[in-house]
Tab-separated table of C-alpha atoms and ligand atoms in Angstrom:
chain	number	residue	atom	x	y	z
A	1	MET	CA	7.299	-127.857	-63.758
A	2	GLU	CA	7.538	-131.309	-65.296
A	3	VAL	CA	10.520	-131.784	-67.621
A	4	PHE	CA	10.551	-134.538	-70.220
A	5	HIS	CA	13.297	-135.541	-72.628
A	6	LYS	CA	11.555	-138.646	-73.952
A	7	ILE	CA	8.206	-138.933	-75.730
A	8	ALA	CA	7.233	-142.113	-73.852
A	9	ASN	CA	7.630	-140.418	-70.456
A	10	TYR	CA	5.554	-137.445	-71.577
A	11	THR	CA	2.880	-139.751	-73.036
A	12	ALA	CA	2.515	-141.632	-69.746
A	13	TRP	CA	2.108	-138.333	-67.885
A	14	ARG	CA	-0.318	-136.961	-70.482
A	15	SER	CA	-2.665	-139.932	-70.249
A	16	LYS	CA	-3.196	-139.142	-66.554
A	17	VAL	CA	-3.894	-135.490	-67.403
A	18	GLN	CA	-6.304	-136.384	-70.182
A	19	ASN	CA	-8.184	-138.793	-67.941
A	20	LYS	CA	-9.007	-135.760	-65.820
A	21	GLY	CA	-10.380	-133.987	-68.925
A	22	LEU	CA	-7.777	-131.206	-68.785
A	23	THR	CA	-6.974	-129.259	-71.963
A	24	ILE	CA	-3.423	-128.855	-73.274
A	25	GLY	CA	-1.990	-125.748	-74.967
A	26	PHE	CA	1.325	-126.150	-76.798
A	27	VAL	CA	4.078	-123.650	-77.636
A	28	PRO	CA	6.834	-125.092	-79.853
A	29	THR	CA	10.137	-123.161	-79.769
A	30	MET	CA	13.835	-123.519	-80.477
A	31	GLY	CA	14.725	-121.963	-77.127
A	32	ALA	CA	16.788	-118.889	-76.199
A	33	LEU	CA	13.434	-117.709	-74.916
A	34	HIS	CA	12.468	-114.050	-75.004
A	35	ALA	CA	9.319	-112.028	-74.336
A	36	GLY	CA	7.902	-113.062	-77.750
A	37	HIS	CA	7.956	-116.725	-76.733
A	38	LEU	CA	6.692	-115.841	-73.277
A	39	SER	CA	3.666	-114.051	-74.785
A	40	LEU	CA	2.714	-117.318	-76.502
A	41	ILE	CA	3.017	-119.159	-73.198
A	42	ALA	CA	0.882	-116.516	-71.483
A	43	ALA	CA	-1.773	-116.870	-74.225
A	44	SER	CA	-1.755	-120.643	-73.800
A	45	LYS	CA	-1.995	-120.429	-70.005
A	46	LYS	CA	-5.045	-118.207	-70.335
A	47	GLU	CA	-6.898	-120.606	-72.603
A	48	ASN	CA	-5.851	-124.080	-71.397
A	49	ASP	CA	-5.527	-126.073	-68.182
A	50	ILE	CA	-2.006	-127.238	-68.996
A	51	THR	CA	0.704	-125.504	-71.036
A	52	VAL	CA	3.528	-127.433	-72.684
A	53	CYS	CA	6.529	-125.600	-74.138
A	54	SER	CA	8.969	-127.526	-76.311
A	55	ILE	CA	12.573	-126.536	-76.874
A	56	TYR	CA	14.373	-128.218	-79.727
A	57	VAL	CA	16.772	-126.720	-82.263
A	58	ASN	CA	15.566	-128.625	-85.297
A	59	PRO	CA	18.438	-129.371	-87.698
A	60	THR	CA	16.239	-130.131	-90.717
A	61	GLN	CA	14.845	-126.613	-90.980
A	62	PHE	CA	18.269	-124.963	-91.266
A	63	ASN	CA	19.419	-124.634	-94.856
A	64	ASP	CA	22.676	-123.088	-93.595
A	65	LYS	CA	24.886	-125.310	-91.432
A	66	GLY	CA	26.678	-122.310	-89.888
A	67	ASP	CA	23.341	-120.806	-88.830
A	68	PHE	CA	22.415	-124.099	-87.097
A	69	GLU	CA	25.752	-124.332	-85.312
A	70	LYS	CA	25.726	-120.798	-83.963
A	71	TYR	CA	22.021	-120.818	-83.003
A	72	PRO	CA	21.908	-119.902	-79.278
A	73	ARG	CA	21.346	-122.798	-76.863
A	74	ILE	CA	20.766	-121.760	-73.224
A	75	LEU	CA	18.540	-124.480	-71.799
A	76	THR	CA	19.329	-123.821	-68.115
A	77	ASN	CA	18.317	-120.203	-68.510
A	78	ASP	CA	15.209	-121.119	-70.517
A	79	ARG	CA	14.146	-123.632	-67.917
A	80	ALA	CA	14.383	-121.035	-65.155
A	81	LEU	CA	12.261	-118.590	-67.204
A	82	LEU	CA	9.605	-121.240	-67.786
A	83	GLU	CA	9.569	-122.105	-64.064
A	84	GLU	CA	9.081	-118.419	-63.276
A	85	LEU	CA	6.158	-118.238	-65.682
A	86	GLN	CA	4.648	-121.359	-64.145
A	87	CYS	CA	4.660	-123.230	-67.419
A	88	ASP	CA	3.456	-126.762	-66.601
A	89	VAL	CA	5.687	-128.828	-68.867
A	90	LEU	CA	8.997	-128.398	-70.647
A	91	PHE	CA	9.510	-130.920	-73.428
A	92	ALA	CA	13.174	-130.833	-74.468
A	93	PRO	CA	13.629	-133.962	-76.556
A	94	GLU	CA	16.902	-135.634	-77.361
A	95	SER	CA	17.572	-135.695	-81.113
A	96	THR	CA	17.160	-139.483	-81.233
A	97	GLU	CA	13.571	-138.993	-80.045
A	98	MET	CA	12.693	-136.668	-82.913
A	99	TYR	CA	14.784	-138.368	-85.585
A	100	PRO	CA	15.189	-142.042	-84.673
A	101	GLU	CA	17.693	-144.021	-86.695
A	102	ASN	CA	16.236	-146.076	-89.548
A	103	GLU	CA	13.034	-144.044	-89.541
A	104	ALA	CA	11.061	-144.552	-92.759
A	105	LYS	CA	11.256	-141.509	-95.028
A	106	LYS	CA	7.917	-139.731	-95.507
A	107	GLU	CA	6.713	-137.823	-98.551
A	108	SER	CA	6.602	-134.175	-97.622
A	109	LEU	CA	3.430	-132.193	-98.138
A	110	ASP	CA	3.229	-130.099	-101.288
A	111	LEU	CA	2.666	-126.475	-100.282
A	112	GLY	CA	2.129	-125.414	-103.884
A	113	ALA	CA	2.837	-121.752	-104.620
A	114	LEU	CA	3.055	-120.884	-100.896
A	115	GLY	CA	6.221	-122.984	-100.601
A	116	GLU	CA	7.913	-121.218	-103.500
A	117	VAL	CA	7.827	-117.583	-102.383
A	118	MET	CA	9.831	-115.607	-99.814
A	119	GLU	CA	11.252	-117.990	-97.167
A	120	GLY	CA	10.382	-120.921	-99.451
A	121	GLN	CA	12.392	-119.359	-102.266
A	122	PHE	CA	15.366	-118.086	-100.259
A	123	ARG	CA	15.663	-120.967	-97.777
A	124	PRO	CA	15.252	-124.127	-99.867
A	125	GLY	CA	14.069	-127.056	-97.749
A	126	HIS	CA	13.267	-124.842	-94.759
A	127	PHE	CA	9.511	-125.419	-94.721
A	128	ASN	CA	9.878	-129.168	-95.270
A	129	GLY	CA	11.981	-129.174	-92.101
A	130	VAL	CA	9.415	-127.045	-90.273
A	131	MET	CA	6.528	-129.300	-91.319
A	132	THR	CA	8.471	-132.418	-90.376
A	133	ILE	CA	9.216	-131.229	-86.864
A	134	VAL	CA	5.825	-129.619	-86.199
A	135	GLU	CA	4.043	-132.816	-87.240
A	136	LYS	CA	6.306	-134.909	-85.007
A	137	LEU	CA	5.738	-132.532	-82.091
A	138	PHE	CA	1.962	-132.396	-82.639
A	139	ARG	CA	1.829	-136.214	-82.620
A	140	ALA	CA	4.044	-136.406	-79.526
A	141	ILE	CA	2.333	-133.674	-77.485
A	142	HIS	CA	-1.271	-134.090	-78.658
A	143	PRO	CA	-2.418	-130.600	-77.685
A	144	ASN	CA	-5.887	-129.089	-78.020
A	145	LYS	CA	-4.438	-125.751	-79.143
A	146	ALA	CA	-1.028	-124.703	-80.489
A	147	TYR	CA	0.379	-121.167	-80.454
A	148	PHE	CA	2.600	-119.574	-83.107
A	149	GLY	CA	3.908	-116.027	-83.604
A	150	LEU	CA	2.869	-113.744	-86.456
A	151	LYS	CA	6.516	-112.682	-86.577
A	152	ASP	CA	7.063	-115.819	-88.693
A	153	TYR	CA	4.100	-114.939	-90.875
A	154	GLN	CA	4.660	-117.442	-93.671
A	155	GLN	CA	5.513	-120.212	-91.216
A	156	LEU	CA	2.124	-119.721	-89.558
A	157	ALA	CA	0.414	-120.074	-92.963
A	158	VAL	CA	2.406	-123.271	-93.636
A	159	VAL	CA	1.531	-124.724	-90.231
A	160	ARG	CA	-2.164	-123.960	-90.792
A	161	ILE	CA	-2.149	-125.801	-94.125
A	162	MET	CA	-0.276	-128.736	-92.625
A	163	ASN	CA	-2.588	-128.851	-89.627
A	164	ASP	CA	-5.676	-128.899	-91.873
A	165	GLN	CA	-4.198	-131.798	-93.846
A	166	LEU	CA	-3.255	-133.768	-90.730
A	167	ASP	CA	-6.773	-133.298	-89.372
A	168	MET	CA	-5.675	-133.954	-85.779
A	169	GLY	CA	-8.299	-131.606	-84.339
A	170	ILE	CA	-5.710	-129.099	-83.105
A	171	GLU	CA	-6.605	-125.409	-83.143
A	172	VAL	CA	-3.705	-123.306	-84.452
A	173	ILE	CA	-3.599	-119.800	-82.983
A	174	GLY	CA	-1.530	-116.856	-84.291
A	175	CYS	CA	-0.237	-114.308	-81.740
A	176	PRO	CA	1.016	-110.734	-82.333
A	177	THR	CA	4.707	-109.926	-82.742
A	178	VAL	CA	6.385	-108.660	-79.568
A	179	ARG	CA	8.894	-105.861	-80.183
A	180	GLU	CA	11.608	-103.909	-78.404
A	181	ASP	CA	10.732	-100.261	-77.637
A	182	ASP	CA	12.611	-99.223	-80.789
A	183	GLY	CA	10.459	-101.528	-82.936
A	184	LEU	CA	12.912	-104.403	-83.477
A	185	ALA	CA	11.005	-107.687	-83.430
A	186	LEU	CA	12.267	-109.908	-80.633
A	187	SER	CA	14.208	-112.861	-81.994
A	188	SER	CA	16.601	-115.393	-80.497
A	189	ARG	CA	19.032	-114.329	-83.232
A	190	ASN	CA	19.153	-110.727	-81.903
A	191	MET	CA	21.672	-111.824	-79.271
A	192	LEU	CA	24.081	-112.659	-82.112
A	193	LEU	CA	24.086	-109.043	-83.374
A	194	SER	CA	27.137	-106.831	-82.807
A	195	SER	CA	26.438	-103.493	-81.096
A	196	GLU	CA	26.644	-101.696	-84.490
A	197	GLN	CA	24.240	-104.174	-86.089
A	198	ARG	CA	21.886	-103.969	-83.104
A	199	ALA	CA	21.877	-100.176	-83.325
A	200	GLU	CA	20.771	-100.276	-86.978
A	201	ALA	CA	18.397	-103.286	-86.841
A	202	PRO	CA	15.338	-101.223	-85.699
A	203	ALA	CA	15.460	-99.573	-89.158
A	204	ILE	CA	13.874	-102.766	-90.529
A	205	PHE	CA	10.507	-102.251	-88.835
A	206	GLN	CA	10.781	-98.454	-88.929
A	207	SER	CA	11.168	-98.629	-92.731
A	208	LEU	CA	8.100	-100.863	-92.978
A	209	GLN	CA	6.133	-98.375	-90.887
A	210	LYS	CA	7.314	-95.343	-92.904
A	211	GLY	CA	6.474	-97.158	-96.146
A	212	LYS	CA	3.007	-97.980	-94.822
A	213	GLU	CA	2.395	-94.325	-93.968
A	214	GLN	CA	3.091	-93.367	-97.613
A	215	LEU	CA	1.204	-96.291	-99.133
A	216	ASP	CA	-1.413	-94.138	-100.906
A	217	GLN	CA	1.249	-92.336	-102.894
A	218	MET	CA	2.847	-95.429	-104.447
A	219	GLY	CA	2.221	-98.518	-106.505
A	220	VAL	CA	3.330	-101.917	-105.144
A	221	LYS	CA	6.605	-101.992	-107.094
A	222	GLU	CA	7.617	-98.523	-105.916
A	223	PHE	CA	6.563	-99.354	-102.348
A	224	LYS	CA	8.889	-102.366	-102.281
A	225	GLU	CA	11.747	-100.323	-103.739
A	226	VAL	CA	11.243	-97.524	-101.221
A	227	VAL	CA	11.240	-99.921	-98.251
A	228	ALA	CA	14.311	-101.775	-99.541
A	229	ARG	CA	16.164	-98.502	-100.144
A	230	LYS	CA	15.371	-97.190	-96.648
A	231	ILE	CA	16.792	-100.372	-95.088
A	232	ASP	CA	19.824	-100.577	-97.376
A	233	GLU	CA	20.784	-97.001	-96.417
A	234	PHE	CA	22.196	-98.569	-93.236
A	235	SER	CA	25.686	-99.925	-93.764
A	236	ASN	CA	25.178	-102.989	-91.537
A	237	LEU	CA	21.910	-104.063	-93.203
A	238	LYS	CA	21.423	-105.808	-96.531
A	239	VAL	CA	17.960	-106.598	-97.852
A	240	GLU	CA	17.407	-110.139	-99.125
A	241	TYR	CA	13.807	-109.555	-100.163
A	242	VAL	CA	10.890	-107.189	-99.662
A	243	GLU	CA	7.619	-108.746	-100.780
A	244	VAL	CA	4.026	-107.534	-100.763
A	245	SER	CA	1.490	-110.344	-100.720
A	246	ASP	CA	-2.129	-111.197	-100.196
A	247	SER	CA	-2.310	-111.758	-96.388
A	248	TYR	CA	-4.106	-115.087	-96.775
A	249	SER	CA	-2.663	-116.808	-99.844
A	250	LEU	CA	0.720	-115.032	-99.506
A	251	GLN	CA	0.853	-114.764	-103.267
A	252	PRO	CA	2.766	-111.674	-104.427
A	253	LEU	CA	0.694	-108.659	-105.466
A	254	ASP	CA	1.521	-106.333	-108.312
A	255	THR	CA	-1.284	-103.885	-107.630
A	256	TRP	CA	-3.117	-102.885	-104.451
A	257	ALA	CA	-6.401	-103.594	-106.237
A	258	ASN	CA	-5.814	-107.367	-106.308
A	259	ALA	CA	-6.308	-108.153	-102.629
A	260	GLU	CA	-8.615	-107.256	-99.783
A	261	SER	CA	-5.742	-107.410	-97.343
A	262	ALA	CA	-2.010	-107.152	-97.829
A	263	VAL	CA	1.123	-107.921	-95.828
A	264	CYS	CA	4.688	-106.831	-96.478
A	265	CYS	CA	7.364	-109.345	-95.435
A	266	VAL	CA	11.102	-108.719	-95.402
A	267	ALA	CA	14.305	-110.651	-94.844
A	268	VAL	CA	17.452	-108.711	-94.046
A	269	HIS	CA	21.044	-109.726	-93.367
A	270	ALA	CA	22.922	-107.956	-90.602
A	271	GLY	CA	26.346	-109.488	-91.220
A	272	ASP	CA	25.882	-113.250	-90.757
A	273	VAL	CA	22.595	-112.825	-88.887
A	274	ARG	CA	19.397	-113.146	-90.898
A	275	LEU	CA	16.375	-111.261	-89.556
A	276	ILE	CA	12.776	-111.384	-90.788
A	277	ASP	CA	9.842	-109.116	-90.061
A	278	ASN	CA	6.503	-108.081	-91.530
A	279	ILE	CA	3.733	-105.527	-91.308
A	280	ILE	CA	0.049	-105.756	-92.213
A	281	LEU	CA	-0.491	-102.966	-94.754
A	282	TYR	CA	-4.277	-103.040	-94.840
A	283	ASN	CA	-7.136	-105.357	-93.957
B	301	LIG	P1	11.507	-119.900	-82.589
B	301	LIG	O1	12.011	-120.301	-81.267
B	301	LIG	O2	12.207	-118.717	-83.173
B	301	LIG	O3	11.376	-121.051	-83.546
B	301	LIG	O4	10.024	-119.374	-82.347
B	301	LIG	C1	9.078	-120.125	-81.651
B	301	LIG	C2	7.743	-119.440	-81.758
B	301	LIG	O5	7.835	-118.128	-81.197
B	301	LIG	C3	7.275	-119.251	-83.214
B	301	LIG	O6	5.884	-119.491	-83.289
B	301	LIG	C4	7.610	-117.811	-83.482
B	301	LIG	O7	6.795	-117.220	-84.486
B	301	LIG	C5	7.330	-117.181	-82.120
B	301	LIG	N1	8.036	-115.900	-81.997
B	301	LIG	C6	9.345	-115.646	-82.240
B	301	LIG	N2	9.609	-114.350	-82.065
B	301	LIG	C7	8.441	-113.753	-81.709
B	301	LIG	C8	8.056	-112.415	-81.386
B	301	LIG	N3	8.931	-111.420	-81.402
B	301	LIG	N4	6.764	-112.175	-81.054
B	301	LIG	C9	5.858	-113.187	-81.033
B	301	LIG	N5	6.158	-114.471	-81.324
B	301	LIG	C10	7.429	-114.756	-81.658
């Protein structure tokens, strides 16, 4: 596996690859890799000649300094996993590569209503940070296709909008959420959970599933209340939001009749650890 810490070194290598007409699939991550990340790499390997995985804990997308500081960083371990998977390139940039000093400030893209709901509402500035880093990485890596998880449902919608605006000819692909056997969505933050928090965390997805099973018997408002109540029954879990939205626009729904397909997204605190998850309610 090739490992690059500097954009210029990657670019020199890439020009050789592109001269051979090989296609590049890209999986951006913040590391502490788990089977969710690895599924994106597997999808990329299937569809491209070369797969590039980036690992960079991007400071500008953290609205909480404590969350940034305690975010797990285990590069040696990650590198070994990527080697095992026969990923072709690891791009692990130094911070000065992504945020050079004296860089001109750019206007951030206006996401409109999409930027003001759910993660946009509860994590001010988060999506500006995401768009900043994804654009920088897209320009540095120059992939044909880029792979993102449906676990971060709203992030995928934001990246799609940004990608359309950038018009770089990259195909953005969404991949299914990988879960533990008990339903908990894999997340790098799961390793920060205490054993009590970990034991209760599966209730997040289980509550979404139970709510979905009873969907016909409830209006949207009641559905959200029922899901929130089921999660809050657990002493280590505290719901931040439960939202039901149109799966495409992500605008909140107040009746089932207003959308052809609906998704329910949640954010839950387990102590200091913030977990998100979602379920497609109908298509
Ligand atoms: P992160 O390292 O958390 O920024 O995530 C990097 C990429 O992996 C994003 O596109 C995430 O949506 C995706 N991802 C994270 N967790 C999962 C999961 N459990 N299943 C599938 N994709 C995931």
